[in-house]
CSV table of C-alpha atoms in Angstrom, one decimal:
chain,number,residue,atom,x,y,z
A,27,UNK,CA,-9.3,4.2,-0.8
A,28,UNK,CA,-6.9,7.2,0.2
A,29,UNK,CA,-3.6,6.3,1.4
A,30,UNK,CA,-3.6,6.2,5.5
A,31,UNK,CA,-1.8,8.3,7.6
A,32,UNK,CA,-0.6,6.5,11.1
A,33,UNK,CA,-0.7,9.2,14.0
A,34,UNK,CA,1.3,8.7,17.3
A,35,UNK,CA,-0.8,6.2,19.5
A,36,UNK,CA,-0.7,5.3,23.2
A,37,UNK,CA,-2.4,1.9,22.9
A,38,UNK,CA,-4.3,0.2,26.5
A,39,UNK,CA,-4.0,-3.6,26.8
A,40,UNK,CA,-7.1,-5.8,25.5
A,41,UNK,CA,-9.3,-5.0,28.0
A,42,UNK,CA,-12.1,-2.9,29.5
A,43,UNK,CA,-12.8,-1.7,33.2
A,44,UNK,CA,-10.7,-4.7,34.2
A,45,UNK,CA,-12.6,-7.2,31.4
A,46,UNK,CA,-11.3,-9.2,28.5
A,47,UNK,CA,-13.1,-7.6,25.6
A,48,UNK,CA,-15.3,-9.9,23.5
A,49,UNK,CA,-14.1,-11.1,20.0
A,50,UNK,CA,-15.4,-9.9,17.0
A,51,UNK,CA,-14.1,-12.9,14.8
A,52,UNK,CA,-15.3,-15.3,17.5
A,53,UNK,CA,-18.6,-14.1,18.3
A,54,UNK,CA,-19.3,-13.8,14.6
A,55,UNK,CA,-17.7,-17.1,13.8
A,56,UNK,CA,-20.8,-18.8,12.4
A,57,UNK,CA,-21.9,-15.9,10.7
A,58,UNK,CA,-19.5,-14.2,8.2
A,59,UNK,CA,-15.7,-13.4,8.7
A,60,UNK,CA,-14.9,-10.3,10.2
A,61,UNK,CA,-11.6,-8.3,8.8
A,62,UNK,CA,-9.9,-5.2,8.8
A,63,UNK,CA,-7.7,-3.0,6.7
A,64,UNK,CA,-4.3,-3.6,7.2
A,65,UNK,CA,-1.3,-0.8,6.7
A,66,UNK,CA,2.6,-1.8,6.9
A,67,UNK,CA,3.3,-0.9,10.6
A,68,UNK,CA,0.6,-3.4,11.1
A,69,UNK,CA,2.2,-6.0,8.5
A,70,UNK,CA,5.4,-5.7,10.1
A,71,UNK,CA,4.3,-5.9,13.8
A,72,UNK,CA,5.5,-2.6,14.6
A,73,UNK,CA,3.5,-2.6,17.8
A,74,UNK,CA,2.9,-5.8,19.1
A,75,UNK,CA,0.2,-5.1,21.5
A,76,UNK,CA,-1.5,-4.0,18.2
A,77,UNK,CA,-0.8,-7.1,16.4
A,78,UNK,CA,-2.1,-9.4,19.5
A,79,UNK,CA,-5.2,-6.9,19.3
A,80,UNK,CA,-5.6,-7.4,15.3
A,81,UNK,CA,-5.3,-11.3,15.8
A,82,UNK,CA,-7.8,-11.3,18.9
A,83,UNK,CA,-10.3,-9.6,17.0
A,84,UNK,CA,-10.1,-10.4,13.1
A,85,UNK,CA,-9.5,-13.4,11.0
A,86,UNK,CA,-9.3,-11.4,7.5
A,87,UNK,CA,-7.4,-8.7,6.0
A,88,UNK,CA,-7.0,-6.5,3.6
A,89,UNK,CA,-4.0,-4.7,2.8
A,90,UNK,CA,-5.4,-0.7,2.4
A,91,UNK,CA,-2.9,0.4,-0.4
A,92,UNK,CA,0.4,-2.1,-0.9
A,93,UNK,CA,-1.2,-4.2,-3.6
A,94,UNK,CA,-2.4,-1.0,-5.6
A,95,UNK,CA,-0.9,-1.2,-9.1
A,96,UNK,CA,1.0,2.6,-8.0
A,97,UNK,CA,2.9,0.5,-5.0
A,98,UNK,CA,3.4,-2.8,-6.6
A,99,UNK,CA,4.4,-1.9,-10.2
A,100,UNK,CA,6.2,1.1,-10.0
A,101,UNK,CA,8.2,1.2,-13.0
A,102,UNK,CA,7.2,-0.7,-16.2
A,103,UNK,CA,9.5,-3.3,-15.7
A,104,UNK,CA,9.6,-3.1,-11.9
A,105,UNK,CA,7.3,-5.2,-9.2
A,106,UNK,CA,7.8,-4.1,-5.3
A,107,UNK,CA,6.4,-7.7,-4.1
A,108,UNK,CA,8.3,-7.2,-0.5
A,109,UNK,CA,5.6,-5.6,1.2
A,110,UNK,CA,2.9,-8.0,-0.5
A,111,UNK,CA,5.1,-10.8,0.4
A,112,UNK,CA,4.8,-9.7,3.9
A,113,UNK,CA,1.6,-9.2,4.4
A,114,UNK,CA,1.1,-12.9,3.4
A,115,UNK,CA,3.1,-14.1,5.8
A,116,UNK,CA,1.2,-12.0,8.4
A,117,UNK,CA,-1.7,-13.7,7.1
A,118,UNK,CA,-0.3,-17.6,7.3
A,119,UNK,CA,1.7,-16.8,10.6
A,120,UNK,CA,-1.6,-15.7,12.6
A,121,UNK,CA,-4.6,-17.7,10.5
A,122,UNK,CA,-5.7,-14.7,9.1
A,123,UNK,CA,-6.8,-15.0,5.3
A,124,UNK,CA,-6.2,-12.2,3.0
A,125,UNK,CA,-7.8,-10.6,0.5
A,126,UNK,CA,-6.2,-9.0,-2.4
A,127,UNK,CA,-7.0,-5.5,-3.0
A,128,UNK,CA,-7.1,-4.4,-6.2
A,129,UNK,CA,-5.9,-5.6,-9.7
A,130,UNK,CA,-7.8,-3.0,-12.0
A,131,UNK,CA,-8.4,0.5,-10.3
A,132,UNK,CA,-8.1,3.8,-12.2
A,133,UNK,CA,-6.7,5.4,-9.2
A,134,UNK,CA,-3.4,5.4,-7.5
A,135,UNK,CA,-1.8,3.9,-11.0
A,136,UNK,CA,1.7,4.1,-11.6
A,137,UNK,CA,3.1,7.1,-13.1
A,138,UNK,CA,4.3,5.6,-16.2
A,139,UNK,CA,0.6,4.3,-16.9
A,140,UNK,CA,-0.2,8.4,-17.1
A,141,UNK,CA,2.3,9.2,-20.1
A,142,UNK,CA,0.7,5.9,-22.0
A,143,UNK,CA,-1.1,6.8,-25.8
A,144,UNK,CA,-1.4,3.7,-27.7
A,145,UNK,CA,-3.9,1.3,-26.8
A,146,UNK,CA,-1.5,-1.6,-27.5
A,147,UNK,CA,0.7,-0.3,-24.2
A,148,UNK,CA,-2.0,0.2,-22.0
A,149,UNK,CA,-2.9,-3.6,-23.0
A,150,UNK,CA,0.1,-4.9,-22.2
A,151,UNK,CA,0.5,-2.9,-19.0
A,152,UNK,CA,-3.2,-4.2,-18.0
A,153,UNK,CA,-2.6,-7.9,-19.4
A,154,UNK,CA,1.5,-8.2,-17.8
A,155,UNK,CA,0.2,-6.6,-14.2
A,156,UNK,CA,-2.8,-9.0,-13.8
A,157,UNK,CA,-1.1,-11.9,-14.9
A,158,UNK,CA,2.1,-11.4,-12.7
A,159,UNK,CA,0.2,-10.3,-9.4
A,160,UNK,CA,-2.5,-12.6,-9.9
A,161,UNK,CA,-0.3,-15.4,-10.8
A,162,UNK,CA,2.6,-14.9,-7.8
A,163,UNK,CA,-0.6,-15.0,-5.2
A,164,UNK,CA,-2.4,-17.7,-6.5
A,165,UNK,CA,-2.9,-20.0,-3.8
A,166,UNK,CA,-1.4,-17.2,-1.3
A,167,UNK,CA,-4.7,-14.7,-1.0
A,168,UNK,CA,-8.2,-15.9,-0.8
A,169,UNK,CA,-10.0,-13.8,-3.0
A,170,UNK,CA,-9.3,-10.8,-5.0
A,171,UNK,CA,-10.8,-7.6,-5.4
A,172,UNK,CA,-10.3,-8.0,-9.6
A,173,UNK,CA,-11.8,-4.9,-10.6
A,174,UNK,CA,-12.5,-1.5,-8.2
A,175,UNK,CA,-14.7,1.2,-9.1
A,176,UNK,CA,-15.2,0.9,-12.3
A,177,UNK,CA,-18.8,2.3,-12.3
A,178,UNK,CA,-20.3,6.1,-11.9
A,179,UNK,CA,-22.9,7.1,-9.6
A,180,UNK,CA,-25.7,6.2,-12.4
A,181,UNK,CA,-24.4,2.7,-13.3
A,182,UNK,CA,-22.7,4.1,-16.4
A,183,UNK,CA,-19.0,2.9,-16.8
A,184,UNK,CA,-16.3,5.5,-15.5
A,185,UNK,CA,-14.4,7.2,-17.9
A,186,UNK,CA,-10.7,5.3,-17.1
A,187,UNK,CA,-7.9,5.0,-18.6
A,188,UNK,CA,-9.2,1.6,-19.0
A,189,UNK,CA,-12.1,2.3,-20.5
A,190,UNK,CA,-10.1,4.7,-23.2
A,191,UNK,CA,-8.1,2.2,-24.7
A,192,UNK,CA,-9.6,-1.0,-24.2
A,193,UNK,CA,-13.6,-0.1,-24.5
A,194,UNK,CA,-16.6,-1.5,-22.2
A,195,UNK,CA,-15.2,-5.3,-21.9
A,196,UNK,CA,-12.2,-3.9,-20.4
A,197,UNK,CA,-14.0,-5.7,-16.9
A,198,UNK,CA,-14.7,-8.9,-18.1
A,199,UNK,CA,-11.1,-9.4,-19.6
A,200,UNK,CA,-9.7,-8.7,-16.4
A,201,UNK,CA,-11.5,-11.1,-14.5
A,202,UNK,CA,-10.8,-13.6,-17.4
A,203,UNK,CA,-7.2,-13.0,-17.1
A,204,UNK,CA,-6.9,-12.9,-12.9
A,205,UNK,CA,-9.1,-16.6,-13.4
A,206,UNK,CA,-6.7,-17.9,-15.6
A,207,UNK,CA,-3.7,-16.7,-13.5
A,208,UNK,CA,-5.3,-18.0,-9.8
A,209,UNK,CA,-8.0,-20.3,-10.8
A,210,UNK,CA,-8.6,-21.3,-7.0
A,211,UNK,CA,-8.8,-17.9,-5.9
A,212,UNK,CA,-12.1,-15.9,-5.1
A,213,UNK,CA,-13.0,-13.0,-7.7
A,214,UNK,CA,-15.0,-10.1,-6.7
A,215,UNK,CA,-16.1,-6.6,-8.2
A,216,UNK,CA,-15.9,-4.0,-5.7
A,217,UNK,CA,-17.5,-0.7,-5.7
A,218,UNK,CA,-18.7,2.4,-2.9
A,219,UNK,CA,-22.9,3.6,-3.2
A,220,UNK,CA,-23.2,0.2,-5.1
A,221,UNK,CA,-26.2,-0.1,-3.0
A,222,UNK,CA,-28.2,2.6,-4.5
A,223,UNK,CA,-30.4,1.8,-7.1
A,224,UNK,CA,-29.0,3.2,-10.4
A,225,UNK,CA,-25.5,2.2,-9.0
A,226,UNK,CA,-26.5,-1.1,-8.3
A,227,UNK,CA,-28.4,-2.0,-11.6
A,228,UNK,CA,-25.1,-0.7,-13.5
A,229,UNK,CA,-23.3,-3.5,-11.5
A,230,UNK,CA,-26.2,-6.2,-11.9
A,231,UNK,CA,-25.3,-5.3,-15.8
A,232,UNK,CA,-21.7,-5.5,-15.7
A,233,UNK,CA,-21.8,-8.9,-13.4
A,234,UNK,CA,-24.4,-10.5,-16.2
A,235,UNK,CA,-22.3,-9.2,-19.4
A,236,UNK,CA,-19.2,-11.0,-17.4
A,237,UNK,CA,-21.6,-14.1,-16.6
A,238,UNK,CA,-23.0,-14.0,-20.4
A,239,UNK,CA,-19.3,-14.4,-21.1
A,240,UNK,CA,-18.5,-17.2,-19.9
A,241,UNK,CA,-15.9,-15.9,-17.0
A,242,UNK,CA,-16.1,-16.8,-13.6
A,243,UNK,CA,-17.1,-13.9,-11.1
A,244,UNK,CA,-17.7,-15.1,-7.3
A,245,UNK,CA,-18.9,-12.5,-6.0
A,246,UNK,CA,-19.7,-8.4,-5.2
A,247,UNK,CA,-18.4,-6.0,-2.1
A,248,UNK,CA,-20.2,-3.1,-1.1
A,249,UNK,CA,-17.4,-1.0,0.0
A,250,UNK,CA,-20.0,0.5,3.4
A,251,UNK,CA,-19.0,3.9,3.4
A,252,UNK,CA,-21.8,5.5,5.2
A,253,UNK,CA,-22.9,8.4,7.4
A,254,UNK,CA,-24.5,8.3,10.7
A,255,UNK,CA,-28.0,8.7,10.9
A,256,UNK,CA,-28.6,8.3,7.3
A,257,UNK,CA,-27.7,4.0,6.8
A,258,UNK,CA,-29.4,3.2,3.7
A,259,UNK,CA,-30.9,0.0,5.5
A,260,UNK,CA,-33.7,-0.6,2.7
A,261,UNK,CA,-31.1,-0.3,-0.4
A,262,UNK,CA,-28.4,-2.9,1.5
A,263,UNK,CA,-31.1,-5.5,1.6
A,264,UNK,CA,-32.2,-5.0,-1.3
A,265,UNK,CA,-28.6,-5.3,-3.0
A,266,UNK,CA,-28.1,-8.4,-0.9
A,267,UNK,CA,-30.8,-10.1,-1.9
A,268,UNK,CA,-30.0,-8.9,-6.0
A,269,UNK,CA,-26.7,-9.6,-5.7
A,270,UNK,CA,-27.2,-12.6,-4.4
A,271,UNK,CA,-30.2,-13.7,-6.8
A,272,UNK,CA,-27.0,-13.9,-9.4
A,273,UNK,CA,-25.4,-16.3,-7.7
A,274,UNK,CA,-23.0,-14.6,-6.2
A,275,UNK,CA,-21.0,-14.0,-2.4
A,276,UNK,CA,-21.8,-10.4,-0.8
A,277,UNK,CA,-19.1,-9.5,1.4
A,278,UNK,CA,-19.3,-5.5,3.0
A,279,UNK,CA,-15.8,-4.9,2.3
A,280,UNK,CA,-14.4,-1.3,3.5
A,281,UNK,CA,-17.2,-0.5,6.6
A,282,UNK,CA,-17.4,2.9,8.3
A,283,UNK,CA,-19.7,4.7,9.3
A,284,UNK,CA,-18.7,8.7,8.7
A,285,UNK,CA,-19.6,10.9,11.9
A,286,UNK,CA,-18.3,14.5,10.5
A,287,UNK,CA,-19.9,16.7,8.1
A,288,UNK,CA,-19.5,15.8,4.1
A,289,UNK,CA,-21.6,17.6,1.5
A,290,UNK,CA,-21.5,14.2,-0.5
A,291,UNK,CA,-21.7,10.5,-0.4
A,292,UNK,CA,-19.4,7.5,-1.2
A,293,UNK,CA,-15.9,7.3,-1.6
A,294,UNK,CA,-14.6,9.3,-4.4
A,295,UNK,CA,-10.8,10.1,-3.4
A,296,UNK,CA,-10.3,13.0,-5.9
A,297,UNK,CA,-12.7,14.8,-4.1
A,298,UNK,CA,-11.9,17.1,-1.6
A,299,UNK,CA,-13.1,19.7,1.2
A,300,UNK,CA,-12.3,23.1,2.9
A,301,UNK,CA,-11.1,22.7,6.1
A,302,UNK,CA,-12.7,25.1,9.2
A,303,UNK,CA,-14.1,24.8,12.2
A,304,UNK,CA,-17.3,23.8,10.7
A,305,UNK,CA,-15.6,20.8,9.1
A,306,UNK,CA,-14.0,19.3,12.4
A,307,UNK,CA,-16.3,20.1,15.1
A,308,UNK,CA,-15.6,17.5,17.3
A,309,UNK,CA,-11.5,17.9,18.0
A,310,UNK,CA,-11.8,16.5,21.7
A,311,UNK,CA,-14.3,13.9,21.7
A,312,UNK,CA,-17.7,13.0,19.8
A,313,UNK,CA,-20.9,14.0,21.4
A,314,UNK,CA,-23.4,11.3,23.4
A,315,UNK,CA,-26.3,11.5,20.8
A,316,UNK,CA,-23.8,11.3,18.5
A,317,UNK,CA,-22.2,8.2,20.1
A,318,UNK,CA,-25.3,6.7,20.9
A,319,UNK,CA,-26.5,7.1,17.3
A,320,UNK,CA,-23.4,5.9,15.4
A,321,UNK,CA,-23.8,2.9,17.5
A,322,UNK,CA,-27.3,2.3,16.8
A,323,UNK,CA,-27.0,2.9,13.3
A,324,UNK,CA,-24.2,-0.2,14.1
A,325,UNK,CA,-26.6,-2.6,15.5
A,326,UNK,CA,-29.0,-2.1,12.8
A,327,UNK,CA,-26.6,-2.9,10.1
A,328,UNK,CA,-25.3,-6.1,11.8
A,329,UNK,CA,-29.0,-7.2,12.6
A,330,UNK,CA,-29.3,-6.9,8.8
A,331,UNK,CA,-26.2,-8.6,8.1
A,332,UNK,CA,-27.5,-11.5,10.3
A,333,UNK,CA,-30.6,-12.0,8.7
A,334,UNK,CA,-29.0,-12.4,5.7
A,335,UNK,CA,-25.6,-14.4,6.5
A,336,UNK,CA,-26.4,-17.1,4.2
A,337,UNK,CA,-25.2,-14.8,1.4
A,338,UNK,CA,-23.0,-12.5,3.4
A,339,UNK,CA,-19.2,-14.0,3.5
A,340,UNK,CA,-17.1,-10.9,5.0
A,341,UNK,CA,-17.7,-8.3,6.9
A,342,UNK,CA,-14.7,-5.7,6.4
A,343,UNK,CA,-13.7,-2.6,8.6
A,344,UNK,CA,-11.9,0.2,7.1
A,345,UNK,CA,-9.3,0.2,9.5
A,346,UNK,CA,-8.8,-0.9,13.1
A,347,UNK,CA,-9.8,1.9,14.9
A,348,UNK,CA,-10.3,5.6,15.0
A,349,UNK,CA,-6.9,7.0,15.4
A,350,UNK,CA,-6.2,4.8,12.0
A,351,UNK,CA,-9.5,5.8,10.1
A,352,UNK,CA,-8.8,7.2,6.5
A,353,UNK,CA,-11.3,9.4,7.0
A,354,UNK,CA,-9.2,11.5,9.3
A,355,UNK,CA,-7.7,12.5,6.4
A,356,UNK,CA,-10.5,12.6,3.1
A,357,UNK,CA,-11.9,14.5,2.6
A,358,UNK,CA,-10.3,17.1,5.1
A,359,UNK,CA,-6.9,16.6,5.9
A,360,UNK,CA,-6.2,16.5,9.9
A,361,UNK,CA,-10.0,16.3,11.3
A,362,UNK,CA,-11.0,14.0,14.0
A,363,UNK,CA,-12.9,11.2,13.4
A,364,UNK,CA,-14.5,8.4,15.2
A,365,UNK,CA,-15.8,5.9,12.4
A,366,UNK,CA,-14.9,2.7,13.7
A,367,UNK,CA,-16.0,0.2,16.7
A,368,UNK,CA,-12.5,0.8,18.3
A,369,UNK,CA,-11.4,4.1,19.8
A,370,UNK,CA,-7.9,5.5,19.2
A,371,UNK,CA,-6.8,3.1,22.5
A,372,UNK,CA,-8.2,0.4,21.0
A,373,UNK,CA,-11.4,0.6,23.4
A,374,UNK,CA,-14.5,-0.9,22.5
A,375,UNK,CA,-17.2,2.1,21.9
A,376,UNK,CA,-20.5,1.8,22.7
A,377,UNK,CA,-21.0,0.8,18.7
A,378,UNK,CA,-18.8,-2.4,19.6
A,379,UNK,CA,-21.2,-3.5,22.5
A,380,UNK,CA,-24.8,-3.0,20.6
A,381,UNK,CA,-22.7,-5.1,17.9
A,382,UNK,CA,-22.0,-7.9,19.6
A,383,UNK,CA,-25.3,-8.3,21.7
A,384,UNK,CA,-26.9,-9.4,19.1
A,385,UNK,CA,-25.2,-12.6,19.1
């Protein structure tokens, strides 16, 4: 995901026309966790009504950028493990587990990685950052997201750096090297449109060539980035259930529902759009049938998580609320957007309410 950009917020206390909102984590609690994306104000308790509101609602987190390879290994030689270090503490202080995100992702690399030629460095690099992440969080973070987006729209393997110098098993080795460094910890592959069906029978291949291999791989996220109106209901049960035929966890790990106009799907950062007025035509507040669709199109994906939360583990927002949404940002800079089931107040929406009835 895009790097987040915090705007000025005028946060109302955990309530709602006088009532103590309902908790996600808690009405869910014998379902599947519930989590959120976490940036640093959050980490560091900037706002503490926002933290009280993060601990009321979730009970796991993922950080949205710090453990990037770009952030955490800067320099060749150099790990920035303050933030990291934080964010488990954040995690331990209010019961709220974390999971790693991401060892192995093409994008927001470290410089240095760029100006790499010889396949012998970019092993190293690949082999030294796994093993000294992995290993200083073993035991700290639940689960990691090992490998991110490795896979194009028709299952094929993205053309990576990774993919370059170290060829097609470039996957499996990581998630042979992140095992070896936390062998308690969870390890998932984690990918956007991974639902749709070329998409998905690329990762069913990749999962079984790791399988065949003899490496441990627990299980797959479906990052959720969708649009309102057009859920792919049909293709996320179907993944579930294939996903899960392979023995393997299912956890919807980046969920939003998109409510602007996008002439694509999924989450491809490098792509971009024009801004106009066409692009942000809701500046002062989304539209009833818009509201009331983005909240139906809610329910409908939590009724299908429910039937299936015998293989569902996580369900993970992209951010906890509007005001906080990447998408504010990608792939228009400065629209205003209302993904989420929290407003920029931290007011349940309609969505939030048709969420938790089912329960």
């Amino acid at each position: 995901m895009a790097a987040l950009f915090l705007t000025g917020l005028s946060l109302l206390p955990d309530t709602a026309f006088g009532q103590e909102i309902p908790s996600l984590k808690d009405t869910f609690r014998n379902d599947f966790g519930i989590g959120t994306a976490l940036n640093m104000a959050q980490i560091e308790e900037k706002d503490p009504q926002m933290t009280a509101f993060i601990v009321r609602q979730f009970n796991m987190a993922t950080p949205e950028n710090i453990m990037k390879s770009g952030l955490i290994h800067p320099k060749w030689d150099t790990y920035a493990f303050e933030p990291a270090d934080k964010l488990v503490e954040f995690g331990k202080k209010h019961n709220i587990r974390i999971n790693g995100h991401t060892l192995i992702w093409h994008s927001q690399l470290p410089p240095f990685v760029r100006g790499i030629q010889s396949r012998d460095s970019v092993r190293a690099f690949f082999t030294n950052h796994i093993k000294t992440v992995a290993g200083r969080y073993a035991g700290k973070v639940f689960s990691w997201d090992v490998v991110n987006e490795a896979l194009n729209e028709d299952g094929t393997m993205r053309k990576t750096v990774f993919l370059q110098h170290l060829g097609e098993d470039y996957v499996t080795e990581a998630f042979r090297l992140t095992q070896q460094a936390a062998p308690n910890t969870e390890l998932y592959y984690n990918d956007y449109n991974n639902e749709q069906p070329a998409k998905r029978a690329g990762c069913i291949a990749l999962v079984k060539k790791i399988q065949a291999a003899g490496v441990r791989i627990d299980g797959v996220g479906i990052q959720g980035h969708w649009h309102v109106g057009r859920v792919p209901l049909k293709d996320i049960e179907e993944s579930i259930l294939q996903y899960a035929a392979l023995g393997l966890k299912v956890m919807i790990t980046e969920l939003d529902i998109e409510v602007l106009p996008r002439n694509f799907q999924g989450a491809e950062v490098s792509r971009q759009m024009a801004a106009n007025a066409e692009s942000n035509p809701y500046p002062d507040g989304l539209p009833d049938a818009v509201q009331q669709q983005l909240a139906a199109d809610y329910q409908a994906l939590f009724r299908l998580f429910l039937k299936h939360k015998d293989k569902i583990t996580r369900v993970t927002f992209w951010g906890v609320n509007d005001g906080l949404s990447w998408l504010n940002n990608w792939p228009v800079r400065g629209r205003t957007n209302y993904p989420l089931l929290f407003d920029r107040k931290n007011q349940p929406k309609p969505a939030f309410y048709k969420v938790v009835s089912l329960k």
